[in-house]
PDB file of C-alpha atoms in Angstrom:
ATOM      1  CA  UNK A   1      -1.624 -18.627   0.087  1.00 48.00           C
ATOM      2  CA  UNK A   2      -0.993 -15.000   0.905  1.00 53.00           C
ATOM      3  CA  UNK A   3       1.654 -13.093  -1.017  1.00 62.00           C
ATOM      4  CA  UNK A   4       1.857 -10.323   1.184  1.00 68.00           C
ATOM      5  CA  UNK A   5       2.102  -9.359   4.700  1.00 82.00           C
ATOM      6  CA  UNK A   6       0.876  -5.754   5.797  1.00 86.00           C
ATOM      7  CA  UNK A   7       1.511  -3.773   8.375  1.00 87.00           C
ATOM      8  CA  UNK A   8       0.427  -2.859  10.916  1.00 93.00           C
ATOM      9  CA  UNK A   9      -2.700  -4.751  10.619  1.00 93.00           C
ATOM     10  CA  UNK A  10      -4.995  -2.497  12.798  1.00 95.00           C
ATOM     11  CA  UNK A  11      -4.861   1.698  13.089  1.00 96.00           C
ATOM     12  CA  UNK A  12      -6.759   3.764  15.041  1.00 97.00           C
ATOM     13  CA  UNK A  13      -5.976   7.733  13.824  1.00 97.00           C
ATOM     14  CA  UNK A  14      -7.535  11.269  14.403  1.00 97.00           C
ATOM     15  CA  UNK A  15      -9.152  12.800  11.887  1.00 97.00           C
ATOM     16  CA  UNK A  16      -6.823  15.221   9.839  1.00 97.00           C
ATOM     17  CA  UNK A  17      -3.757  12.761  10.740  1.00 97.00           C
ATOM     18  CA  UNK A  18      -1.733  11.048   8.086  1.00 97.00           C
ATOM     19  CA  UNK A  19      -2.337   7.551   7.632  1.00 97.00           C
ATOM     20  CA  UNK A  20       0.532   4.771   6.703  1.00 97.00           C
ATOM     21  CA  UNK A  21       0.274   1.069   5.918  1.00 97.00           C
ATOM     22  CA  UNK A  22       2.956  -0.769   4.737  1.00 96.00           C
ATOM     23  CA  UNK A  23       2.832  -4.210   2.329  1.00 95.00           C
ATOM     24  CA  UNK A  24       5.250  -6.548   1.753  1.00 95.00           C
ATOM     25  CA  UNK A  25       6.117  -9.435  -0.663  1.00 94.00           C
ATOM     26  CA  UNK A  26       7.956 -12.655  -1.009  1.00 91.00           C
ATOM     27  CA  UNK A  27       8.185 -12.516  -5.512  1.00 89.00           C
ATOM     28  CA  UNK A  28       8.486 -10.429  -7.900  1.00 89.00           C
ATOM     29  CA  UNK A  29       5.981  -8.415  -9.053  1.00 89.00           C
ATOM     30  CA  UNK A  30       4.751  -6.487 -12.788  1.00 89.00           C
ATOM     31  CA  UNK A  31       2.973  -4.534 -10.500  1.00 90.00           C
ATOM     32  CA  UNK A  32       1.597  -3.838  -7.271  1.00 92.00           C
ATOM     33  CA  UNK A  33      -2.334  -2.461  -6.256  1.00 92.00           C
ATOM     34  CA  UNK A  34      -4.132  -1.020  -3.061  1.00 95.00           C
ATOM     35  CA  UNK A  35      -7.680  -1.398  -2.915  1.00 95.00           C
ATOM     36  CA  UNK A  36     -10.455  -0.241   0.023  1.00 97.00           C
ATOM     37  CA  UNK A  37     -12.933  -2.201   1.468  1.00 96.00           C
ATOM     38  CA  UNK A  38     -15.366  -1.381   3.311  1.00 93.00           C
ATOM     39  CA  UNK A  39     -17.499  -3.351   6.229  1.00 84.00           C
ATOM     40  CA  UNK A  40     -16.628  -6.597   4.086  1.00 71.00           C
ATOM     41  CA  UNK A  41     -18.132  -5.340   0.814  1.00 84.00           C
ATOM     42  CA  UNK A  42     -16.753  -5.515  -2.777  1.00 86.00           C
ATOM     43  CA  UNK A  43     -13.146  -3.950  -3.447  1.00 92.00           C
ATOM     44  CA  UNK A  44     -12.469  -0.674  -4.638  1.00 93.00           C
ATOM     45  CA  UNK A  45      -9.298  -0.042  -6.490  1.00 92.00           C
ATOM     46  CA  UNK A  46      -7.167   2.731  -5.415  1.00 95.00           C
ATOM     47  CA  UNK A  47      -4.277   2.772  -7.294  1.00 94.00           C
ATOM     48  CA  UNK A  48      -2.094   0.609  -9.404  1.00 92.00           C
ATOM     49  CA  UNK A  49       2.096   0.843  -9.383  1.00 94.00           C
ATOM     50  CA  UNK A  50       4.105  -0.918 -11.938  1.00 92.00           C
ATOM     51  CA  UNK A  51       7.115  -2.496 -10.562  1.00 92.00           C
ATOM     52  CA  UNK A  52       9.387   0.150 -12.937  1.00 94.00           C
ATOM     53  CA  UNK A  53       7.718   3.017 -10.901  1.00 96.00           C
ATOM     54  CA  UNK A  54       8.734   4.318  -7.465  1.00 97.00           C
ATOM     55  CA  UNK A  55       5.841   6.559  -6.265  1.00 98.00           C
ATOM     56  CA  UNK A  56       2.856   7.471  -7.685  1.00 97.00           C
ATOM     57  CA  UNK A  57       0.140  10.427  -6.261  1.00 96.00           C
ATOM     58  CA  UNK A  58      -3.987  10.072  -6.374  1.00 95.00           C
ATOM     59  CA  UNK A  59      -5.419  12.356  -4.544  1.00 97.00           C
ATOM     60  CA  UNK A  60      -4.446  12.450  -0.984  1.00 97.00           C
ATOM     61  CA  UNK A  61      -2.895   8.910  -1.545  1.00 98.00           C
ATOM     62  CA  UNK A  62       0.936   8.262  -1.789  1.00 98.00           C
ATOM     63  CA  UNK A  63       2.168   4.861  -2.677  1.00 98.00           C
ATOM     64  CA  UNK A  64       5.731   3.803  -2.704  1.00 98.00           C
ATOM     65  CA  UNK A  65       7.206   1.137  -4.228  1.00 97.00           C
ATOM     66  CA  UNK A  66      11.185  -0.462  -3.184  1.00 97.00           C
ATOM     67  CA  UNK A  67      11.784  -3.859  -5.475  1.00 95.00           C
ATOM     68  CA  UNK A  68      14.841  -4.010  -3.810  1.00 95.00           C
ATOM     69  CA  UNK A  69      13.217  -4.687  -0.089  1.00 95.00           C
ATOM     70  CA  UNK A  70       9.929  -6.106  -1.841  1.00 95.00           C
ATOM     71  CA  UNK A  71       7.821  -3.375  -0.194  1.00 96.00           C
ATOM     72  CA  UNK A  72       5.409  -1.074  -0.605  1.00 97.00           C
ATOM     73  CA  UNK A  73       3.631   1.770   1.224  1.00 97.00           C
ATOM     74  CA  UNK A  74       0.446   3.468   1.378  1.00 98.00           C
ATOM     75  CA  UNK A  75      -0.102   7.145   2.863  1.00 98.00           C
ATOM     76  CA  UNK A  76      -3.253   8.661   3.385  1.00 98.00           C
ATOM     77  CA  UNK A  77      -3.110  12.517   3.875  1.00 98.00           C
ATOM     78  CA  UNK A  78      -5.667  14.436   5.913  1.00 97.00           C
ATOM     79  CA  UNK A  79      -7.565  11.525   6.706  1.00 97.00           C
ATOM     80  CA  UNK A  80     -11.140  11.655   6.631  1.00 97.00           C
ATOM     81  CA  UNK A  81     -13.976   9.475   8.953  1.00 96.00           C
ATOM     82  CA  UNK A  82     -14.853   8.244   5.438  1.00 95.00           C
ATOM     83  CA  UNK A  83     -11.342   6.496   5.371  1.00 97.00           C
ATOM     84  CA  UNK A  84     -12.299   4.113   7.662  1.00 97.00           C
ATOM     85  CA  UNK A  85     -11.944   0.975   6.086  1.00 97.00           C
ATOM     86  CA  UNK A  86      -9.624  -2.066   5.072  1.00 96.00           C
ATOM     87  CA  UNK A  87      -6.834  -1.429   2.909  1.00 97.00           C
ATOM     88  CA  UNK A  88      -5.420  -4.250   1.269  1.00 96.00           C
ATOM     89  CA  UNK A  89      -2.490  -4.399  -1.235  1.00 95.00           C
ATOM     90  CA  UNK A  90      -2.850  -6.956  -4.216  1.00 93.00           C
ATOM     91  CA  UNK A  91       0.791  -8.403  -6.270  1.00 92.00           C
ATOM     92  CA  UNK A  92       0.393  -9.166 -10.325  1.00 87.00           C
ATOM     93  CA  UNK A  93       3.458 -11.775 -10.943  1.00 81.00           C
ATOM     94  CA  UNK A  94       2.198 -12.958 -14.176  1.00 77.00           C
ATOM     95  CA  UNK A  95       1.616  -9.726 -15.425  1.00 72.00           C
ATOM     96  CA  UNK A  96      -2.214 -11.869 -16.042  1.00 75.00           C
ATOM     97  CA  UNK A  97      -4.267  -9.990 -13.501  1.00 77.00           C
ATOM     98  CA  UNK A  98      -4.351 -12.600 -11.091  1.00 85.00           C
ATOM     99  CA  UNK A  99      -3.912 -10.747  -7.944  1.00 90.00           C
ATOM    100  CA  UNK A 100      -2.481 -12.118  -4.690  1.00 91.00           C
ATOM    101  CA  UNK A 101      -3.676  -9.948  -1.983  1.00 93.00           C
ATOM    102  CA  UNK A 102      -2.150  -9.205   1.112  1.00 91.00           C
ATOM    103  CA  UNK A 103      -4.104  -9.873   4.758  1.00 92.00           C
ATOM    104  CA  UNK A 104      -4.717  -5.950   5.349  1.00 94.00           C
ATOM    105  CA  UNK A 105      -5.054  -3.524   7.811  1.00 96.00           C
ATOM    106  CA  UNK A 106      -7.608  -2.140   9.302  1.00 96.00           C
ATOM    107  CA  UNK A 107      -8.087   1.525   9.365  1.00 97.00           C
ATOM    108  CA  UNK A 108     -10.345   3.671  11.792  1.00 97.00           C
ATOM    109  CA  UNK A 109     -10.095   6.985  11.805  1.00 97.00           C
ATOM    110  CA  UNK A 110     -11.822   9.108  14.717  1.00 96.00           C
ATOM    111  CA  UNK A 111     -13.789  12.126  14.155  1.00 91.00           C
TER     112      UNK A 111
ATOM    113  CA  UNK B   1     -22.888   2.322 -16.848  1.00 59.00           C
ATOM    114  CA  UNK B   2     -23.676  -0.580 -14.219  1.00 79.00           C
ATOM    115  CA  UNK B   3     -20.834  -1.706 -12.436  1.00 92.00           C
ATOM    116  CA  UNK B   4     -20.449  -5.294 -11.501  1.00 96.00           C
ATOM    117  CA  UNK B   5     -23.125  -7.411 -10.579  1.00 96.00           C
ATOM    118  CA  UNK B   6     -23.390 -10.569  -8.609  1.00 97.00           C
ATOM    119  CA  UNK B   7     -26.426 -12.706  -7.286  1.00 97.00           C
ATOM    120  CA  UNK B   8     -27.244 -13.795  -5.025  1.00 97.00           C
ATOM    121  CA  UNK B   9     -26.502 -10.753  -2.345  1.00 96.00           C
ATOM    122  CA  UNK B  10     -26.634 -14.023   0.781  1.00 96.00           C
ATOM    123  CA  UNK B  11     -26.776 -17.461   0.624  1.00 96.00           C
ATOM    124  CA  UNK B  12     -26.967 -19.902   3.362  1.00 98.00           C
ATOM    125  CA  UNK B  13     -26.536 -23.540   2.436  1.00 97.00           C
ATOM    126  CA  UNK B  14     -25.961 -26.690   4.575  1.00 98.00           C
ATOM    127  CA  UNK B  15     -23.295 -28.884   4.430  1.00 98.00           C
ATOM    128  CA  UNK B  16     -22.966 -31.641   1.375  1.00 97.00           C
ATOM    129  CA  UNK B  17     -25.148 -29.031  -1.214  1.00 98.00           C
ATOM    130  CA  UNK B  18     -24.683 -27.441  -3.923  1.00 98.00           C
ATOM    131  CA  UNK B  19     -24.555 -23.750  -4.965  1.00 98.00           C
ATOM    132  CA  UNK B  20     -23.758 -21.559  -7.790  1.00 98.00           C
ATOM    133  CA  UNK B  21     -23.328 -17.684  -7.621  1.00 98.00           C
ATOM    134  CA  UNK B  22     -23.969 -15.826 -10.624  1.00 98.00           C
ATOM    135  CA  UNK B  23     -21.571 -12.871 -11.771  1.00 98.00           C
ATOM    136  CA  UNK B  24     -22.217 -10.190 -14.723  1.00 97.00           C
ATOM    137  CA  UNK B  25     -18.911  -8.181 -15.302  1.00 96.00           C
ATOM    138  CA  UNK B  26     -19.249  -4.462 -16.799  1.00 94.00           C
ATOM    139  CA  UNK B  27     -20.567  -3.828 -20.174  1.00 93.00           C
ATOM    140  CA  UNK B  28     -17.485  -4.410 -22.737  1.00 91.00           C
ATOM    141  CA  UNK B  29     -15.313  -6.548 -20.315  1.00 92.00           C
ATOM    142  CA  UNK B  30     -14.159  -9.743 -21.369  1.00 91.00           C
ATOM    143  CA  UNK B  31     -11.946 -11.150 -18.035  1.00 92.00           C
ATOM    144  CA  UNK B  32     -13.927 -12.471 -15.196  1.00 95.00           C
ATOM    145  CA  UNK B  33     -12.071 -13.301 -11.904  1.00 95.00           C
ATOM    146  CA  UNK B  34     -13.533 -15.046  -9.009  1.00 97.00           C
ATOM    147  CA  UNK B  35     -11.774 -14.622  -5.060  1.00 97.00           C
ATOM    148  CA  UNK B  36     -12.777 -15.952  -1.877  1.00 97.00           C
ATOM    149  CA  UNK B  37     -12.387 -13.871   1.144  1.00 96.00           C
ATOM    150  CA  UNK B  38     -12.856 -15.759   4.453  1.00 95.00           C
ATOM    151  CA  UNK B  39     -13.469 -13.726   7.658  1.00 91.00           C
ATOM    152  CA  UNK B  40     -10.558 -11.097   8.618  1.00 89.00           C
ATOM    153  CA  UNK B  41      -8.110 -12.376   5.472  1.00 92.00           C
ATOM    154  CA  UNK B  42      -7.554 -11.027   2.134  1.00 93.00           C
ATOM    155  CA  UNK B  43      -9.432 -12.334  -0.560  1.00 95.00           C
ATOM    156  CA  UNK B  44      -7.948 -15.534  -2.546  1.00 96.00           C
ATOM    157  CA  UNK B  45      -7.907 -15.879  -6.386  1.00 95.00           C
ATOM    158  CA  UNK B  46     -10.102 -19.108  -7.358  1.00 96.00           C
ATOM    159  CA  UNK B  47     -10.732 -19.155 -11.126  1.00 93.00           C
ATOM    160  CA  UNK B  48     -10.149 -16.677 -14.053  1.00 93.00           C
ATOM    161  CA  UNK B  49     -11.632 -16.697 -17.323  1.00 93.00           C
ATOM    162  CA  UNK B  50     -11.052 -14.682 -20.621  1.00 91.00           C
ATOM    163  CA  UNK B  51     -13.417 -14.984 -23.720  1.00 90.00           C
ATOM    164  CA  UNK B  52     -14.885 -17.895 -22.416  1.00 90.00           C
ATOM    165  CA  UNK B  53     -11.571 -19.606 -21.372  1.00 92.00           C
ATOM    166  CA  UNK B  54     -10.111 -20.477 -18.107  1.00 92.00           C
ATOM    167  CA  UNK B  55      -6.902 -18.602 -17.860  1.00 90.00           C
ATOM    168  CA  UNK B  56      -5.664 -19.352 -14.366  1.00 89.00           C
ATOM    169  CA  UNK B  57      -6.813 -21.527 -11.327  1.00 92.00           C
ATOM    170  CA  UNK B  58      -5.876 -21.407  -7.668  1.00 92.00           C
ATOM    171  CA  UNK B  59      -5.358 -23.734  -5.430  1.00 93.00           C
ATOM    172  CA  UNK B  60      -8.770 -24.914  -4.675  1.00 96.00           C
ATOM    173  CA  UNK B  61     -10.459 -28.691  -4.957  1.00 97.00           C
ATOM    174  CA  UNK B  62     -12.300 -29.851  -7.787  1.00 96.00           C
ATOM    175  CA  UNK B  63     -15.156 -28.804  -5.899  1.00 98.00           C
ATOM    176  CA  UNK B  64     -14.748 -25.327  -7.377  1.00 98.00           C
ATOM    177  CA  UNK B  65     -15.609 -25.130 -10.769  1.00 97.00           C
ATOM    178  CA  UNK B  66     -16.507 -21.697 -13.090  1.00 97.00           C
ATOM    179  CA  UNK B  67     -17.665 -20.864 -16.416  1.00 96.00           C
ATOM    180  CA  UNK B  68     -17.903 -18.198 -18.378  1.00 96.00           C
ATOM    181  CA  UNK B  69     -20.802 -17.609 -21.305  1.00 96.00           C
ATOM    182  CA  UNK B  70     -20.803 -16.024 -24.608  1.00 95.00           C
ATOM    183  CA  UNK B  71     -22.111 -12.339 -23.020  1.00 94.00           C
ATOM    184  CA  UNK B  72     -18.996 -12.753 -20.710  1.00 95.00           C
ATOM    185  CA  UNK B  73     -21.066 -12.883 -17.395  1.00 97.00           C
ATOM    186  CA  UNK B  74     -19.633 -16.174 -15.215  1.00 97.00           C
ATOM    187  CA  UNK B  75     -21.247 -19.063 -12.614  1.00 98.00           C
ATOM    188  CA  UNK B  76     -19.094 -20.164  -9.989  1.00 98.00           C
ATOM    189  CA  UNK B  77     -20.433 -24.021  -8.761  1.00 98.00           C
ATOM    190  CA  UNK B  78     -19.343 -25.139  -5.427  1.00 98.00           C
ATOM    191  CA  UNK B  79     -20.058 -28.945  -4.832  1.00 97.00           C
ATOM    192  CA  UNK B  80     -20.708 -31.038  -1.413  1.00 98.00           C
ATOM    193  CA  UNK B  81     -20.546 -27.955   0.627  1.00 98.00           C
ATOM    194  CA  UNK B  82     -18.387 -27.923   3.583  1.00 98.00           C
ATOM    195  CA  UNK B  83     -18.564 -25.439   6.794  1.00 97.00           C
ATOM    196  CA  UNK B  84     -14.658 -23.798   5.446  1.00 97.00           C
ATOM    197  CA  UNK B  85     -16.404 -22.558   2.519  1.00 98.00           C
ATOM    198  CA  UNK B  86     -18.573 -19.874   4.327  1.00 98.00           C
ATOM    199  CA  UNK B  87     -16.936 -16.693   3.191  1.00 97.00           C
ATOM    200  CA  UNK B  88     -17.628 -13.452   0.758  1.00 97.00           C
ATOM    201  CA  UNK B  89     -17.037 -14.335  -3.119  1.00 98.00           C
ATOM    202  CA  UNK B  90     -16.278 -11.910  -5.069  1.00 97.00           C
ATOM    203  CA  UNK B  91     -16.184 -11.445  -8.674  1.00 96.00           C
ATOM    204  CA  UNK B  92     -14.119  -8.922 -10.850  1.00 95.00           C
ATOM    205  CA  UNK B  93     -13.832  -7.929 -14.208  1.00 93.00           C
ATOM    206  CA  UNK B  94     -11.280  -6.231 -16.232  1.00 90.00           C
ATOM    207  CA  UNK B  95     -11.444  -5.182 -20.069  1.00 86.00           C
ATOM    208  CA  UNK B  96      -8.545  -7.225 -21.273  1.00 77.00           C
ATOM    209  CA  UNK B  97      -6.676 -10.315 -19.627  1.00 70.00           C
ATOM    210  CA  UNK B  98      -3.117  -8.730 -19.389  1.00 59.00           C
ATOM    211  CA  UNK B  99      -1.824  -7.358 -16.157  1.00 64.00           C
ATOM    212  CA  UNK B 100      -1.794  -3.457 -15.394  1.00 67.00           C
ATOM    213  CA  UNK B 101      -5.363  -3.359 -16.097  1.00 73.00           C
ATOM    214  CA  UNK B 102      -7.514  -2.077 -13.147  1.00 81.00           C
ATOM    215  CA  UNK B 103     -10.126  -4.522 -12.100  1.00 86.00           C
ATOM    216  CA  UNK B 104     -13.466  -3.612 -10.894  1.00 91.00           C
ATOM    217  CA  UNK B 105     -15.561  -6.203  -7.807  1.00 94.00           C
ATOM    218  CA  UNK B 106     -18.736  -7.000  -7.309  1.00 95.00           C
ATOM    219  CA  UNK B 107     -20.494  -6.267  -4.080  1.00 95.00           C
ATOM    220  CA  UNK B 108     -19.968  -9.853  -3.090  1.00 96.00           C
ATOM    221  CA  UNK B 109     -21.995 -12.989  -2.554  1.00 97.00           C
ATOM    222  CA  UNK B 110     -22.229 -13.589   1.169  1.00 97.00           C
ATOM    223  CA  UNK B 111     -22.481 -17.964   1.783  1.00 98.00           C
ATOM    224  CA  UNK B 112     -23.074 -19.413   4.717  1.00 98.00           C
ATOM    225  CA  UNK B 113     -22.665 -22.937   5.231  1.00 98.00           C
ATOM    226  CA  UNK B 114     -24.487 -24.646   8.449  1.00 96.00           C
TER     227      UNK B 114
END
Protein backbone atom coordinates (compact mmCIF):
# COMPACT_ATOMS: atom_id res chain seq x y z
CA UNK A 1 0.00 0.00 0.00
CA UNK A 2 0.99 3.57 -0.68
CA UNK A 3 1.99 5.81 2.21
CA UNK A 4 1.79 8.88 0.45
CA UNK A 5 -0.27 10.85 -1.83
CA UNK A 6 1.44 13.64 -4.06
CA UNK A 7 0.36 16.36 -5.61
CA UNK A 8 -0.39 17.38 -8.23
CA UNK A 9 0.40 14.28 -10.02
CA UNK A 10 1.20 15.78 -13.52
CA UNK A 11 3.10 19.45 -14.31
CA UNK A 12 3.76 20.89 -17.34
CA UNK A 13 6.27 24.22 -16.63
CA UNK A 14 8.48 26.65 -18.75
CA UNK A 15 11.82 26.45 -18.55
CA UNK A 16 13.33 28.94 -15.90
CA UNK A 17 9.90 28.54 -13.82
CA UNK A 18 9.85 27.23 -10.30
CA UNK A 19 8.65 23.89 -9.86
CA UNK A 20 6.43 22.58 -6.67
CA UNK A 21 5.19 19.13 -5.73
CA UNK A 22 3.71 18.46 -2.67
CA UNK A 23 3.67 14.80 -0.61
CA UNK A 24 1.65 13.76 1.94
CA UNK A 25 1.40 11.02 4.65
CA UNK A 26 -0.94 9.05 6.77
CA UNK A 27 2.14 7.93 9.87
CA UNK A 28 4.73 9.11 11.31
CA UNK A 29 7.83 9.32 9.88
CA UNK A 30 12.03 9.27 11.10
CA UNK A 31 12.34 10.78 7.96
CA UNK A 32 11.15 11.69 4.71
CA UNK A 33 13.12 11.36 0.92
CA UNK A 34 12.55 12.70 -2.74
CA UNK A 35 14.02 10.81 -5.38
CA UNK A 36 13.97 11.39 -9.55
CA UNK A 37 13.19 9.05 -11.99
CA UNK A 38 13.55 9.17 -15.13
CA UNK A 39 11.58 7.42 -18.28
CA UNK A 40 10.95 4.45 -15.69
CA UNK A 41 14.62 3.85 -14.86
CA UNK A 42 16.34 3.26 -11.46
CA UNK A 43 15.81 6.02 -8.63
CA UNK A 44 17.99 8.73 -7.90
CA UNK A 45 18.02 10.15 -4.46
CA UNK A 46 17.64 13.77 -4.06
CA UNK A 47 17.52 14.56 -0.71
CA UNK A 48 16.77 13.11 2.65
CA UNK A 49 14.79 15.22 5.68
CA UNK A 50 14.64 13.90 9.13
CA UNK A 51 11.37 14.36 10.71
CA UNK A 52 13.25 16.91 13.50
CA UNK A 53 14.15 19.16 10.45
CA UNK A 54 11.93 21.73 8.73
CA UNK A 55 13.70 22.65 5.44
CA UNK A 56 16.65 21.64 4.02
CA UNK A 57 18.55 23.30 0.59
CA UNK A 58 20.51 21.09 -2.32
CA UNK A 59 21.14 22.90 -4.96
CA UNK A 60 18.23 24.48 -6.59
CA UNK A 61 16.01 22.05 -4.48
CA UNK A 62 13.93 23.18 -1.39
CA UNK A 63 12.17 20.62 0.66
CA UNK A 64 9.86 21.35 3.48
CA UNK A 65 8.80 19.33 6.02
CA UNK A 66 5.26 20.11 8.53
CA UNK A 67 4.79 16.85 11.04
CA UNK A 68 2.03 18.61 12.23
CA UNK A 69 -0.09 18.41 8.71
CA UNK A 70 2.04 15.20 7.67
CA UNK A 71 3.36 17.02 4.58
CA UNK A 72 6.04 17.73 2.69
CA UNK A 73 7.13 19.85 -0.30
CA UNK A 74 9.49 19.87 -3.03
CA UNK A 75 10.64 23.15 -5.02
CA UNK A 76 12.64 23.14 -7.94
CA UNK A 77 14.22 26.59 -8.80
CA UNK A 78 15.07 27.64 -12.34
CA UNK A 79 13.97 24.57 -13.77
CA UNK A 80 15.88 23.02 -16.38
CA UNK A 81 14.55 20.59 -19.62
CA UNK A 82 16.80 18.12 -17.76
CA UNK A 83 14.18 18.23 -14.83
CA UNK A 84 11.84 16.47 -16.64
CA UNK A 85 11.13 13.53 -14.82
CA UNK A 86 9.10 11.74 -11.94
CA UNK A 87 9.54 12.90 -8.57
CA UNK A 88 8.51 10.69 -5.98
CA UNK A 89 8.71 11.16 -2.16
CA UNK A 90 9.64 7.96 -0.04
CA UNK A 91 8.49 7.79 4.23
CA UNK A 92 11.11 5.77 6.72
CA UNK A 93 8.66 4.79 9.82
CA UNK A 94 10.93 2.26 11.21
CA UNK A 95 13.76 4.34 11.06
CA UNK A 96 14.99 0.61 9.00
CA UNK A 97 15.23 2.01 5.51
CA UNK A 98 12.24 0.50 4.31
CA UNK A 99 10.80 3.19 2.26
CA UNK A 100 7.11 3.65 1.41
CA UNK A 101 6.95 5.74 -1.61
CA UNK A 102 4.42 7.97 -2.64
CA UNK A 103 2.52 7.61 -6.36
CA UNK A 104 4.45 10.79 -7.85
CA UNK A 105 4.16 13.41 -10.12
CA UNK A 106 5.12 13.85 -13.21
CA UNK A 107 7.21 16.73 -14.22
CA UNK A 108 7.76 18.22 -17.83
CA UNK A 109 9.35 21.12 -18.21
CA UNK A 110 9.28 22.98 -21.75
CA UNK A 111 12.22 24.45 -23.34
CA UNK B 1 33.23 2.87 -8.07
CA UNK B 2 30.30 0.86 -9.89
CA UNK B 3 27.06 1.73 -8.78
CA UNK B 4 24.36 -0.82 -8.51
CA UNK B 5 23.96 -3.55 -10.73
CA UNK B 6 21.09 -5.73 -11.68
CA UNK B 7 20.59 -8.51 -14.43
CA UNK B 8 18.86 -9.13 -16.33
CA UNK B 9 18.21 -5.44 -18.05
CA UNK B 10 14.41 -7.32 -19.65
CA UNK B 11 12.81 -10.32 -19.07
CA UNK B 12 9.74 -11.64 -20.60
CA UNK B 13 8.29 -14.77 -19.06
CA UNK B 14 4.89 -16.52 -19.51
CA UNK B 15 2.52 -17.19 -17.09
CA UNK B 16 3.05 -20.26 -14.38
CA UNK B 17 7.29 -19.83 -14.73
CA UNK B 18 9.76 -19.09 -12.88
CA UNK B 19 12.33 -16.24 -12.72
CA UNK B 20 15.03 -14.88 -10.65
CA UNK B 21 16.70 -11.38 -11.09
CA UNK B 22 20.07 -11.01 -9.91
CA UNK B 23 21.19 -7.77 -7.88
CA UNK B 24 24.95 -6.70 -6.88
CA UNK B 25 24.74 -3.68 -4.40
CA UNK B 26 27.87 -1.15 -4.29
CA UNK B 27 31.20 -2.22 -3.16
CA UNK B 28 31.14 -2.07 0.89
CA UNK B 29 27.26 -2.15 1.26
CA UNK B 30 25.77 -4.62 3.34
CA UNK B 31 21.62 -3.81 3.02
CA UNK B 32 19.95 -4.97 -0.08
CA UNK B 33 16.31 -3.85 -0.73
CA UNK B 34 14.13 -5.12 -3.41
CA UNK B 35 10.72 -2.79 -4.77
CA UNK B 36 8.33 -3.42 -7.37
CA UNK B 37 7.11 -0.60 -9.42
CA UNK B 38 4.07 -1.41 -11.61
CA UNK B 39 3.20 0.97 -14.51
CA UNK B 40 2.44 4.78 -13.43
CA UNK B 41 2.74 3.89 -9.35
CA UNK B 42 5.48 4.29 -6.98
CA UNK B 43 7.61 1.53 -6.38
CA UNK B 44 6.59 -1.07 -3.45
CA UNK B 45 9.06 -2.48 -0.85
CA UNK B 46 9.16 -6.47 -1.28
CA UNK B 47 12.07 -7.92 0.73
CA UNK B 48 15.09 -6.44 2.66
CA UNK B 49 18.10 -8.11 3.72
CA UNK B 50 21.14 -7.13 5.97
CA UNK B 51 24.32 -9.38 6.31
CA UNK B 52 22.64 -12.11 4.86
CA UNK B 53 19.37 -11.72 6.90
CA UNK B 54 15.92 -10.82 5.98
CA UNK B 55 15.12 -7.71 7.87
CA UNK B 56 11.68 -6.74 6.62
CA UNK B 57 9.02 -8.19 4.15
CA UNK B 58 6.08 -6.57 2.42
CA UNK B 59 3.06 -7.63 1.72
CA UNK B 60 3.63 -9.94 -1.09
CA UNK B 61 2.72 -13.97 -1.51
CA UNK B 62 5.00 -16.62 -0.82
CA UNK B 63 5.66 -16.48 -4.34
CA UNK B 64 8.28 -13.82 -3.65
CA UNK B 65 11.17 -15.05 -2.09
CA UNK B 66 15.01 -13.27 -1.81
CA UNK B 67 18.33 -14.08 -0.62
CA UNK B 68 21.19 -12.54 0.04
CA UNK B 69 24.98 -14.23 -0.27
CA UNK B 70 28.09 -13.88 1.62
CA UNK B 71 29.55 -10.91 -1.00
CA UNK B 72 26.17 -9.16 -0.15
CA UNK B 73 24.84 -9.22 -3.82
CA UNK B 74 20.91 -10.69 -3.65
CA UNK B 75 18.41 -13.07 -6.05
CA UNK B 76 14.94 -12.24 -6.00
CA UNK B 77 12.76 -15.72 -7.15
CA UNK B 78 9.33 -15.17 -8.34
CA UNK B 79 7.30 -18.52 -8.62
CA UNK B 80 4.17 -19.55 -10.99
CA UNK B 81 4.27 -16.29 -12.72
CA UNK B 82 1.15 -14.40 -13.08
CA UNK B 83 0.29 -11.44 -15.73
CA UNK B 84 0.12 -8.68 -12.24
CA UNK B 85 3.67 -9.31 -11.82
CA UNK B 86 4.89 -7.51 -15.05
CA UNK B 87 6.50 -4.43 -13.64
CA UNK B 88 10.22 -2.75 -13.09
CA UNK B 89 12.16 -4.37 -9.97
CA UNK B 90 14.38 -2.57 -8.54
CA UNK B 91 17.08 -3.20 -6.19
CA UNK B 92 18.86 -0.79 -3.66
CA UNK B 93 21.57 -0.83 -1.42
CA UNK B 94 22.57 1.16 1.50
CA UNK B 95 25.86 0.83 3.72
CA UNK B 96 24.19 0.07 6.99
CA UNK B 97 20.52 -1.18 7.81
CA UNK B 98 19.39 1.84 10.00
CA UNK B 99 17.21 4.54 8.61
CA UNK B 100 18.68 8.06 7.48
CA UNK B 101 21.01 6.31 5.29
CA UNK B 102 20.70 7.28 1.56
CA UNK B 103 20.01 4.35 -0.64
CA UNK B 104 21.32 3.95 -4.04
CA UNK B 105 18.88 1.74 -7.17
CA UNK B 106 19.71 -0.23 -9.71
CA UNK B 107 18.73 0.54 -13.24
CA UNK B 108 15.92 -1.93 -12.90
CA UNK B 109 14.94 -5.33 -14.22
CA UNK B 110 12.16 -4.83 -16.73
CA UNK B 111 9.60 -8.44 -16.58
CA UNK B 112 7.11 -9.05 -18.70
CA UNK B 113 4.72 -11.67 -18.14
CA UNK B 114 2.52 -12.98 -21.31
Amino acid sequence: SQQGEEDPQALSIQEGENATMNCSYKTSINNLQWYRQNSGRGLVHLILIRSNEREKHSGRLRVTLDTSKKSSSLLITASRAADTASYFCATDSSNTGKLIFGQGTTLQVKP
Amino acid sequence: DAGVTQSPTHLIKTRGQHVTLRCSPISGHKSVSWYQQVLGQGPQFIFQYYEKEERGRGNFPDRFSARQFPNYSSELNVNALLLGDSALYLCASSFRLAGGNEQFFGPGTRLTVL
